[in-house]
Coordinates of C-alpha atoms and ligand atoms in Angstrom, one line a residue:
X1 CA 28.0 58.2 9.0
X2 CA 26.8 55.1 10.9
X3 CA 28.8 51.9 11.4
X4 CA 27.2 49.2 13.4
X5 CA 26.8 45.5 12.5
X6 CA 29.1 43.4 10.5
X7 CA 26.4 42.0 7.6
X8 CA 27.6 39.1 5.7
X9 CA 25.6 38.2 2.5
X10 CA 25.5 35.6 -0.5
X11 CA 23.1 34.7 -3.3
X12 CA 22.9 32.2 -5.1
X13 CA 20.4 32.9 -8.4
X14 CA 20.4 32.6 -12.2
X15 CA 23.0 30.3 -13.3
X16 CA 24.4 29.9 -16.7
X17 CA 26.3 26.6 -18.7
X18 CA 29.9 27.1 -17.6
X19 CA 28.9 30.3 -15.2
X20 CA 31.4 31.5 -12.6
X21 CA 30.4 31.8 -9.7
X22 CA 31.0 34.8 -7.2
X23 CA 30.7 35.0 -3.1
X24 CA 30.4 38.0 -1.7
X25 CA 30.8 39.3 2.3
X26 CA 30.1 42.7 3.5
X27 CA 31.4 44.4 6.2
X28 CA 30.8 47.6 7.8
X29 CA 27.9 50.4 7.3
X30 CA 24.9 50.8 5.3
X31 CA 27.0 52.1 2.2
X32 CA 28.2 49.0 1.5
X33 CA 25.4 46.9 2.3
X34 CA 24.1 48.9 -0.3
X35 CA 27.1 49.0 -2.7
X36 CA 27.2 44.8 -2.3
X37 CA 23.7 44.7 -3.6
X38 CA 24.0 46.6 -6.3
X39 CA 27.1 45.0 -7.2
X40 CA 24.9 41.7 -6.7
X41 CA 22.7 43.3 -9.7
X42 CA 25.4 44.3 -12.0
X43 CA 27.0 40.7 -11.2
X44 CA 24.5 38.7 -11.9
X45 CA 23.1 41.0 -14.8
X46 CA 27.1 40.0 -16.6
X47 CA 25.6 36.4 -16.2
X48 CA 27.9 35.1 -13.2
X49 CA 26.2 33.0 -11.1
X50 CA 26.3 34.4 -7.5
X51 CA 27.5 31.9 -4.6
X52 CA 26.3 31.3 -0.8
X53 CA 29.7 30.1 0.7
X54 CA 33.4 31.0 -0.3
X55 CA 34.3 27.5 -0.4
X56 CA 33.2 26.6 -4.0
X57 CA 33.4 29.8 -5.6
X58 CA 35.4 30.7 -8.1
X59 CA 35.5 34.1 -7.1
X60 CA 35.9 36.0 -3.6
X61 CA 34.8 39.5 -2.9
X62 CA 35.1 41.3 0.5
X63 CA 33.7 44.7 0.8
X64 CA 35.5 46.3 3.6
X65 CA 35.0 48.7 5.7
X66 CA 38.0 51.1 7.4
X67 CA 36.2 53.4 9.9
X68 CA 38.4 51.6 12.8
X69 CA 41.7 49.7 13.0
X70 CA 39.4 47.1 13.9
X71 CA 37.1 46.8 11.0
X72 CA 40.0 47.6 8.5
X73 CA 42.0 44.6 9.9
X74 CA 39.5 41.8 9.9
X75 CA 39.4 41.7 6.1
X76 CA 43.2 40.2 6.1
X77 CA 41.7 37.9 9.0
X78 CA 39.1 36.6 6.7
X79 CA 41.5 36.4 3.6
X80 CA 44.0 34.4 5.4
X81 CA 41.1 31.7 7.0
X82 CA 39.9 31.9 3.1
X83 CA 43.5 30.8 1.8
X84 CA 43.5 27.8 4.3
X85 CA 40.4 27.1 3.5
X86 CA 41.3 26.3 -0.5
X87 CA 44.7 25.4 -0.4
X88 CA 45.0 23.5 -3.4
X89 CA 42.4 25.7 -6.1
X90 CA 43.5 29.6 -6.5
X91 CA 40.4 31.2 -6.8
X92 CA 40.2 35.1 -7.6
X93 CA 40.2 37.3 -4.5
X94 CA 39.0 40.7 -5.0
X95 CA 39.3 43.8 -2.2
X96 CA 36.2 46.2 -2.7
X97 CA 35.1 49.5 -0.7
X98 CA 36.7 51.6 2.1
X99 CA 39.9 49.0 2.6
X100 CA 40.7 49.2 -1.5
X101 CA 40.3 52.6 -1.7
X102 CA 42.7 53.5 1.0
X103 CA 45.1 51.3 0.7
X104 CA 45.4 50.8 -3.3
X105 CA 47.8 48.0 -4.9
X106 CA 49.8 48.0 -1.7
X107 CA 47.3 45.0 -0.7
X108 CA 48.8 43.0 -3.7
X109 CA 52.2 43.1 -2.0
X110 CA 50.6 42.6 1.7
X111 CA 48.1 39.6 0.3
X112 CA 49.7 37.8 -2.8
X113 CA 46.4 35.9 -3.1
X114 CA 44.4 39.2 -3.8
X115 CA 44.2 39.7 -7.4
X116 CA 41.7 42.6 -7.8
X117 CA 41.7 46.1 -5.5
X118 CA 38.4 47.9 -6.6
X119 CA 37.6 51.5 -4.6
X120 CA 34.6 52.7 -3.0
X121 CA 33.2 54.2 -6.5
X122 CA 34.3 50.8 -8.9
X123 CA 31.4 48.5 -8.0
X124 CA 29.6 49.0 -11.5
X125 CA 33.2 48.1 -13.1
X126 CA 33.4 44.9 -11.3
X127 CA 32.1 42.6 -13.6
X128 CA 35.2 44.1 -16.2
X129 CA 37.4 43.7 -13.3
X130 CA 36.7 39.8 -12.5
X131 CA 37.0 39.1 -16.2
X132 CA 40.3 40.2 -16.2
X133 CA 41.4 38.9 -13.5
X134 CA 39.9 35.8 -15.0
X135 CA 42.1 35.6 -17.7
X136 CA 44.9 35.6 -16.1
X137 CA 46.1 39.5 -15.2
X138 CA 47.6 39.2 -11.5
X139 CA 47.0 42.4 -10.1
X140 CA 43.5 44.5 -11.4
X141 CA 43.4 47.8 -9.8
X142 CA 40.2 50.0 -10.1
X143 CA 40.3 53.6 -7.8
X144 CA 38.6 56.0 -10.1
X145 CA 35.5 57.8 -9.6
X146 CA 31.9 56.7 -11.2
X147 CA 31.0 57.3 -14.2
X148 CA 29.3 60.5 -15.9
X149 CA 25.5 59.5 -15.1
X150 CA 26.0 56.3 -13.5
X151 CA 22.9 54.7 -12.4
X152 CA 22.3 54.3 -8.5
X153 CA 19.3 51.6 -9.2
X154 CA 19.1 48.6 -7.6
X155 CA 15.9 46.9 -8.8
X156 CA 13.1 46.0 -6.2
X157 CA 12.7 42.6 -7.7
X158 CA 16.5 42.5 -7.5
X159 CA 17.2 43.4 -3.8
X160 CA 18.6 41.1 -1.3
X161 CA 16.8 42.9 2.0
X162 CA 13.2 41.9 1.6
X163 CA 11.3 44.3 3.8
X164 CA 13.8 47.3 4.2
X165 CA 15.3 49.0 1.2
X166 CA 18.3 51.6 1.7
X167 CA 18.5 54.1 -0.8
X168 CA 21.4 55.9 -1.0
X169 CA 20.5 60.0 -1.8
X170 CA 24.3 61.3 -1.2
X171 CA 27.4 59.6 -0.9
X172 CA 30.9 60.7 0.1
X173 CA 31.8 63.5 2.9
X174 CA 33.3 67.0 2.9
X175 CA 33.4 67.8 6.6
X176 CA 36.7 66.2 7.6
X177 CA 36.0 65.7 11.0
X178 CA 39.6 64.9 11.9
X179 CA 39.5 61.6 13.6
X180 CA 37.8 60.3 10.5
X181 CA 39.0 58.7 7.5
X182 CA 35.7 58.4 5.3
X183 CA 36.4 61.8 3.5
X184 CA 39.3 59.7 2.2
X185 CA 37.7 56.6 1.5
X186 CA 34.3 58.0 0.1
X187 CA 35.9 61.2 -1.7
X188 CA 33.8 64.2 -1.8
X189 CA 30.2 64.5 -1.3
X190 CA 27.8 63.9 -4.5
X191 CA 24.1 64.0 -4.4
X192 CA 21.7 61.9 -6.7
X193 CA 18.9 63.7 -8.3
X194 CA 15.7 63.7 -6.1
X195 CA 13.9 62.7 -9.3
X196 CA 16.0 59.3 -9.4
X197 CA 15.6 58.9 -5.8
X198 CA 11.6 59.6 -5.8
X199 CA 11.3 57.2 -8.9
X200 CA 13.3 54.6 -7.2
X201 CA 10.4 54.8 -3.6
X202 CA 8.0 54.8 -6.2
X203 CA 9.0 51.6 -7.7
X204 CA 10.1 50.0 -4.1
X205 CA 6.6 50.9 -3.2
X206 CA 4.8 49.2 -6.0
X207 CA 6.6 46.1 -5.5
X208 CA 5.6 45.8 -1.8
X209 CA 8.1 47.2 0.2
X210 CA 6.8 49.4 3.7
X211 CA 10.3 51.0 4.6
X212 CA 12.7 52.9 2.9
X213 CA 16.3 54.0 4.3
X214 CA 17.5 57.5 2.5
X215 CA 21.1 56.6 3.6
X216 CA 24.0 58.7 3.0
X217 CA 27.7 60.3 5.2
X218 CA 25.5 63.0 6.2
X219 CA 22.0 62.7 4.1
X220 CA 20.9 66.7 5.7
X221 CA 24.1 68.2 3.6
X222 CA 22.2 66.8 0.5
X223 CA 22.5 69.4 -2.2
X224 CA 21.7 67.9 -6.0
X225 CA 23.0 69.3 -9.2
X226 CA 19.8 70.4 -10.0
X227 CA 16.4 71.0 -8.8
X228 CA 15.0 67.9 -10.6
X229 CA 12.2 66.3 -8.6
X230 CA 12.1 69.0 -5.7
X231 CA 9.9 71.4 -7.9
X232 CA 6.4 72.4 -5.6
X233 CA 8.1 71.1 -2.4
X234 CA 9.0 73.7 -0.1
X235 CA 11.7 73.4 2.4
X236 CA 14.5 75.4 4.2
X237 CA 17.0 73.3 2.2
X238 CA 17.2 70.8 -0.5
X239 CA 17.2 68.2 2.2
X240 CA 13.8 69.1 3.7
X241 CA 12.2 69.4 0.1
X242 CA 13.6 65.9 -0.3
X243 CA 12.1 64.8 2.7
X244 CA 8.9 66.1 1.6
X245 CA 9.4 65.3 -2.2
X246 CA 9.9 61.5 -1.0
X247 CA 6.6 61.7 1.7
X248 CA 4.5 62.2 -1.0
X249 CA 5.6 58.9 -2.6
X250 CA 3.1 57.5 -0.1
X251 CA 5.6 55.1 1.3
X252 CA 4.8 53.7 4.4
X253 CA 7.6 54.4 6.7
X254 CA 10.6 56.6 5.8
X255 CA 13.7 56.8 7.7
X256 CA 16.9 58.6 7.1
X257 CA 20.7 58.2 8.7
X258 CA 22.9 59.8 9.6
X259 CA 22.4 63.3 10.3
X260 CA 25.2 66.1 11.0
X261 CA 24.5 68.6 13.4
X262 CA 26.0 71.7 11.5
X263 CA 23.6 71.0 8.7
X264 CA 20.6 69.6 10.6
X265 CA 18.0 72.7 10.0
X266 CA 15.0 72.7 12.5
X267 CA 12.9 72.6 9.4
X268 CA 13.7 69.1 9.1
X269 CA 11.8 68.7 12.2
X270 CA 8.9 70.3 10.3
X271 CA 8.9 67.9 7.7
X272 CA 7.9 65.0 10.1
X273 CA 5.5 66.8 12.2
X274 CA 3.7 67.6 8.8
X275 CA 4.2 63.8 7.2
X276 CA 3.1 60.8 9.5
X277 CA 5.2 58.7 7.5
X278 CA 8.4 60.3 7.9
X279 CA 9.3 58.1 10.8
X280 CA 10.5 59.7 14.4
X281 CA 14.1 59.2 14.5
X282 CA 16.9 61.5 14.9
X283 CA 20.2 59.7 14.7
X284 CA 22.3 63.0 15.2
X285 CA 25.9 62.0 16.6
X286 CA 27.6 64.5 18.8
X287 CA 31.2 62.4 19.5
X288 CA 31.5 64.3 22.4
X289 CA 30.5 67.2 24.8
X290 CA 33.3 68.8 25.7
X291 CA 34.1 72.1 23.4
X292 CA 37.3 71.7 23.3
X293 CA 36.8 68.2 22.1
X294 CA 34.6 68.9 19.8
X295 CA 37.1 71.7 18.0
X296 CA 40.0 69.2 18.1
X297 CA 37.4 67.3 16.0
X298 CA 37.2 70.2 13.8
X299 CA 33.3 69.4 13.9
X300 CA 32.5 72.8 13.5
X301 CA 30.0 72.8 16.8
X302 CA 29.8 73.4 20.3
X303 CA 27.8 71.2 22.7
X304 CA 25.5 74.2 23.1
X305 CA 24.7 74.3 19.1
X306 CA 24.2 70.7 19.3
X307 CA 21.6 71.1 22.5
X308 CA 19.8 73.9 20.5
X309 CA 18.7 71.3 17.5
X310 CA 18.3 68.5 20.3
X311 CA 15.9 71.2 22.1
X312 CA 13.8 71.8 18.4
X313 CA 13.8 68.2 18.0
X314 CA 12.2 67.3 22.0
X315 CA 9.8 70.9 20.8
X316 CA 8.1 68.7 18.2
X317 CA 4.5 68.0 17.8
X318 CA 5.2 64.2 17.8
X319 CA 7.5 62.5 20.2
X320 CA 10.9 61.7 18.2
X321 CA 13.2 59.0 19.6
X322 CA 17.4 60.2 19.2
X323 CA 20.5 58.4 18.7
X324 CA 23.9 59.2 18.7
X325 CA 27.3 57.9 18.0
X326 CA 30.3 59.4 20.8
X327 CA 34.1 58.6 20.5
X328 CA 35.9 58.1 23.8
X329 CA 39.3 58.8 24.4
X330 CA 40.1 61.5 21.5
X331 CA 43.8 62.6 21.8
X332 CA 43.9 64.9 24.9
X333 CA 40.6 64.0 25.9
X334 CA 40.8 64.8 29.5
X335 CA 38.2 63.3 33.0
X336 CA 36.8 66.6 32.3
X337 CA 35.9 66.7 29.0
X338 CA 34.9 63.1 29.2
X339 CA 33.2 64.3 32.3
X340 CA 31.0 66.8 29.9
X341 CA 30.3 64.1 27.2
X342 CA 28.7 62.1 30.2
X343 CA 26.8 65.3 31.4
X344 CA 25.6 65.9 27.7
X345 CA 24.3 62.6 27.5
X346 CA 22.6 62.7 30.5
X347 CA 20.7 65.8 29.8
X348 CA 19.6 64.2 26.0
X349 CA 18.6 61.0 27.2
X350 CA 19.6 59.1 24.0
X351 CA 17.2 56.1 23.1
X352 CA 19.8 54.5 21.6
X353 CA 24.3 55.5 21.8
X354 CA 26.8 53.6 20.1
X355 CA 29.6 54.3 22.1
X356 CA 33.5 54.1 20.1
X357 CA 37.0 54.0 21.7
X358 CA 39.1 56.3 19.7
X359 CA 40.9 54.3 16.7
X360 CA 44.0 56.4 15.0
X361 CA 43.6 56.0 11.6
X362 CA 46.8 56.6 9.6
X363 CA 46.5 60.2 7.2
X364 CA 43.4 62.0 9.3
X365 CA 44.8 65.3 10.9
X366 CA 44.1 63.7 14.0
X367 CA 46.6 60.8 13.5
X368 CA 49.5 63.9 14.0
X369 CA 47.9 64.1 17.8
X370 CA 49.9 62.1 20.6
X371 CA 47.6 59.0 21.3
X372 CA 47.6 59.7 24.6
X373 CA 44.4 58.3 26.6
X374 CA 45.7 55.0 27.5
X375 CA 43.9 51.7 26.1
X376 CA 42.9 51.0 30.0
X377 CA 41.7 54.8 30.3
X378 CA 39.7 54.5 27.0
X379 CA 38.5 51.2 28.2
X380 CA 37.3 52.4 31.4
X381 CA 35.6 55.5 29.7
X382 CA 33.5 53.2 27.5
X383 CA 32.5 51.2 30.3
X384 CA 31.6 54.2 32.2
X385 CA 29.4 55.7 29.5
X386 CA 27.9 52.7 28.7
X387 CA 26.6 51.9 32.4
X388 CA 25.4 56.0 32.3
X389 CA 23.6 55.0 29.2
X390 CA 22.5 51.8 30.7
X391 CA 20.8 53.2 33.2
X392 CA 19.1 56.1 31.3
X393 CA 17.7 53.8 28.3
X394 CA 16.2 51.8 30.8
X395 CA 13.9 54.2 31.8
X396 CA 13.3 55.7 28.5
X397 CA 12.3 52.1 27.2
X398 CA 10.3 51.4 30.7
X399 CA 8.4 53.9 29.8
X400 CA 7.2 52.4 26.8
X401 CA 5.2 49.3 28.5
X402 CA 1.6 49.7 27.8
X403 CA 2.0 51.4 24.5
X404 CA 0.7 50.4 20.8
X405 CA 4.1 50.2 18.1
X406 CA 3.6 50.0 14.6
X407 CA 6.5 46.9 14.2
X408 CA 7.4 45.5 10.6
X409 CA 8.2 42.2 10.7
X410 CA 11.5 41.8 9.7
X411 CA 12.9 38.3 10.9
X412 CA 12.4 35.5 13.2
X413 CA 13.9 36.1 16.2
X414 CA 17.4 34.7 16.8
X415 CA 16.8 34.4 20.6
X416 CA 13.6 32.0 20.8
X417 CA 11.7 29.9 18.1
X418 CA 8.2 30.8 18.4
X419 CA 9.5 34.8 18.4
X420 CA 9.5 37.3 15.5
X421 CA 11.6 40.9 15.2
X422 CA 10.8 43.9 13.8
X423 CA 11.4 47.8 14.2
X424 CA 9.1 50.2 15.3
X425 CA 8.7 53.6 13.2
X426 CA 10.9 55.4 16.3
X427 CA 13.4 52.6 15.4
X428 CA 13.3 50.2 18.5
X429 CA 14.2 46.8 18.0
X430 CA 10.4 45.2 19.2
X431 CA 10.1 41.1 19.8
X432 CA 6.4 39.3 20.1
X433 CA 5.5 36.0 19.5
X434 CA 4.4 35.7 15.8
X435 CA 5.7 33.6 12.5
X436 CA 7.0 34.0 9.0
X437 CA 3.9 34.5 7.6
X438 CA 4.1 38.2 8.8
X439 CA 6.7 38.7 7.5
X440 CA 7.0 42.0 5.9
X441 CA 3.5 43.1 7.5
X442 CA 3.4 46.3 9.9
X443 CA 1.7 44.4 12.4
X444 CA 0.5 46.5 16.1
X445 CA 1.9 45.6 19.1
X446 CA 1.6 46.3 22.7
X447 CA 4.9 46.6 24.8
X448 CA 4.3 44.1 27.9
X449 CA 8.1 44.6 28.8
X450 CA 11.4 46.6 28.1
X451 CA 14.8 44.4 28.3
X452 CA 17.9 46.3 27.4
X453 CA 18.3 47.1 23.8
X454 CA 14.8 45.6 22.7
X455 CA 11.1 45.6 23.9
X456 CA 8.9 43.1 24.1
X457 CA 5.0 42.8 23.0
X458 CA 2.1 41.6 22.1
X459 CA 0.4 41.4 18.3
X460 CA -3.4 43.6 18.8
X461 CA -3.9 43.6 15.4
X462 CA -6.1 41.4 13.4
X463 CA -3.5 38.3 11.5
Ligands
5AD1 N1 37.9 56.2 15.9 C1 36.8 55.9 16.6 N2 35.5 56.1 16.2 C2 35.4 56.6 15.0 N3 34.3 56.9 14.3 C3 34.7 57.4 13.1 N4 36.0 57.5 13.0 C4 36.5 57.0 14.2 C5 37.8 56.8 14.7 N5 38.9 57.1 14.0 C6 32.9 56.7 14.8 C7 32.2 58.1 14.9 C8 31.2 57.9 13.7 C9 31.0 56.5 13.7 C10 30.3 55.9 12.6 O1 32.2 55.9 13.9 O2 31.5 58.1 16.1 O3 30.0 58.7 13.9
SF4_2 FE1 33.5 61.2 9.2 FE2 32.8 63.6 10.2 FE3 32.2 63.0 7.6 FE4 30.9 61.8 9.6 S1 30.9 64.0 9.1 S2 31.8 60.8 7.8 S3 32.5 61.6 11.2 S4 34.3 63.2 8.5

């Protein structure tokens, strides 16, 4: 699973006599960006018209995000700027995603102004849902699974991210890691058919697009129904045929997150040494390296397990780049455990960690522990492991001056004018001077300089 920025996203397109208009913000991982657009599509398929700023709109959707206390509160934040905001009009509010799944109709009674709750698996009910609430029902309430043979689609024409497309291959988690509450959240895991996943590249490939996402909990535990669309790929498990399956689409660049290290087979590996465009990087998170940890976790791995796929990953033909995520602070974490996690980093030497102070989240195992790293102790670790990291990513990204990057061109920079942003295939954030008619180009670029989280460069290739 992988939680990083806070995305927030509107439309506006087709508009109707009379139409209602919808805003929508998303919060949290790549899930829900991807659930937001597709609820986008089945919006404005129903004929609402979709709406840039909450102000206006007649209805409000937050898709929310519960991974920390953190996230799972700053949906309440937003609904109570929202009801100052329109004192006076009483538009819908609706609660999608991790937030509405969790916490059911008891956000009814917490938020009077919300009038819809709709779980992690509702989004292709929501247009139903608004018109109820529409006409007048107070409290519309939507936790149920997908339907049988729900379709995963989201258009190309239709998407909201130009030049990356996420495609979701599995959804939900069975691990129960016990700090986490996504099993809850997300329900069990359920994998789409590689034929409806290779059909989807195929289409996102004729329509222009250079990068895909295969997103997912844990995308290596992918394990279809069927065989459908793996046939002639070989591959220690579905997940490498997959991987292979989706190479031969001919899309550009491919990337996958996240990977669990239980179910990441070295085979994997294989697969991108054989396929230039699977791209190289691992984002395989460890959340700590101390054992004792890591079985309080219930992650069902040592350190040393972990190392060993670390080791077949640094063994491969082509030079992979590896990310992790790490939780500080875990109930009964001791110096010396935390003292391992800082060792086990060191000896990676991640390109890229996002580092977590522990967040007790109420009905995970872990929430029975005593919560007892202090918030100073927690704080201090995270400061400590992020000045470790610091120092080591510096010298992994120093040692990238002088090299050629493959970057797509993703966005103007939001640091200087005359700047452009892109990733490179081993997923670092690369900045050169450039403008929005590359956009959406794989352009090469030569790294002149390494800052902290980015590089900088300059454009070798032809315009
Ligand atoms: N507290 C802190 N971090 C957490 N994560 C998941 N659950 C929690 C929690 N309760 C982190 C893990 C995971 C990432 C997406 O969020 O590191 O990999
Ligand atoms: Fe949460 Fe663990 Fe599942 Fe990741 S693998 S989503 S951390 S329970």
């Amino acid at each position: 699973m992988h939680v990083r920025n806070v995305s927030m996203k509107s439309v506006r397109l087709v508009s109707q006599t009379m139409s209602t208009s919808v805003y929508l913000e998303t919060f949290g991982c790549q899930m829900n960006v991807a659930d937001s657009e597709r609820a986008d599509v089945r919006l404005r398929a129903a004929g609402f018209d979709l709406s840039t700023s909450p102000e206006d709109a007649d209805v409000i959707l937050f898709n929310t995000c519960s991974v920390r206390e953190r996230a799972a509160h700053k949906v309440f934040t937003r609904i109570g700027e929202v009801r100052r905001q329109r004192i006076g009009s009483e538009p819908v509010v609706g609660v999608m995603g991790c937030v509405a799944q969790l916490e059911g109709d008891s956000i009814f009674d917490a938020s009077p102004l919300v009038n819809i709750v709709a779980g992690t698996r509702a989004t292709d009910r929501l247009p139903q849902l608004i018109s109820r609430a529409l006409q007048g029902e107070r409290r519309v309430l939507d936790l149920d699974e997908r339907a049988e043979g729900e379709v995963w689609d989201v258009p190309a024409s239709d998407r909201t991210s130009k030049h990356v497309a996420f495609v979701p291959i599995i959804e939900g988690c069975n691990k129960f890691c016990t700090y986490c509450i996504v099993p809850y959240s997300r329900g069990r895991e359920k994998s789409r058919l590689a034929s409806d996943i290779v059909a989807e590249i195929h289409a996102l490939r004729s329509y222009g697009y250079k990068e895909i996402h295969l997103i997912g909990q844990n995308v290596n535990s992918y394990r279809p129904k069927t065989d459908d669309g793996l046939e002639g790929f070989k591959g220690a498990t579905p997940f490498c045929r997959l991987l292979r399956a989706v190479a031969a689409t001919g899309m550009e660049r491919i990337k996958f997150t996240t990977s669990f290290p239980r179910d990441f087979h070295p085979d994997i590996v294989a697969a991108i040494d054989e396929n230039e465009n699977l791209c190289e990087w691992i984002h395989l998170p460890v959340q700590s390296g101390s054992d004792r940890i890591l079985r309080a976790m219930r992650r069902g791995h040592t350190a040393g397990d972990y190392l060993k796929r670390i080791d077949a990953v640094k063994n491969a033909r082509r030079k992979m780049s590896i990310t992790s995520d790490i939780i500080v602070g875990f109930p009964g974490e001791t110096r010396e455990d935390f003292g391992k996690t800082v060792k086990l980093v060191e000896q990676v030497g991640y390109d890229g960690l996002y580092i977590f102070k522990y967040s007790e989240r109420r009905g995970t195992p872990a929430a029975k522990l005593d919560d007892d790293v202090s918030r100073e102790e927690k704080a201090a670790r995270f400061a400590q492991l992020e000045e470790a990291q610091r120092k080591l990513q510096q010298k992994i990204y120093d040692r990238y001056v002088g090299r050629v990057l493959d970057v797509l061109v993703e966005r103007p920079s939001s640091k200087s004018e005359r700047d452009m942003t892109g990733h490179s295939t081993c997923h670092k954030v690369v900045n050169f001077p450039g403008d929005v008619s590359m956009l959406g180009k794989v352009k090469s670029v030569r790294v002149t300089a390494a800052k902290q989280n980015s590089l900088y460069g300059e454009i070798i290739s032809a315009p």
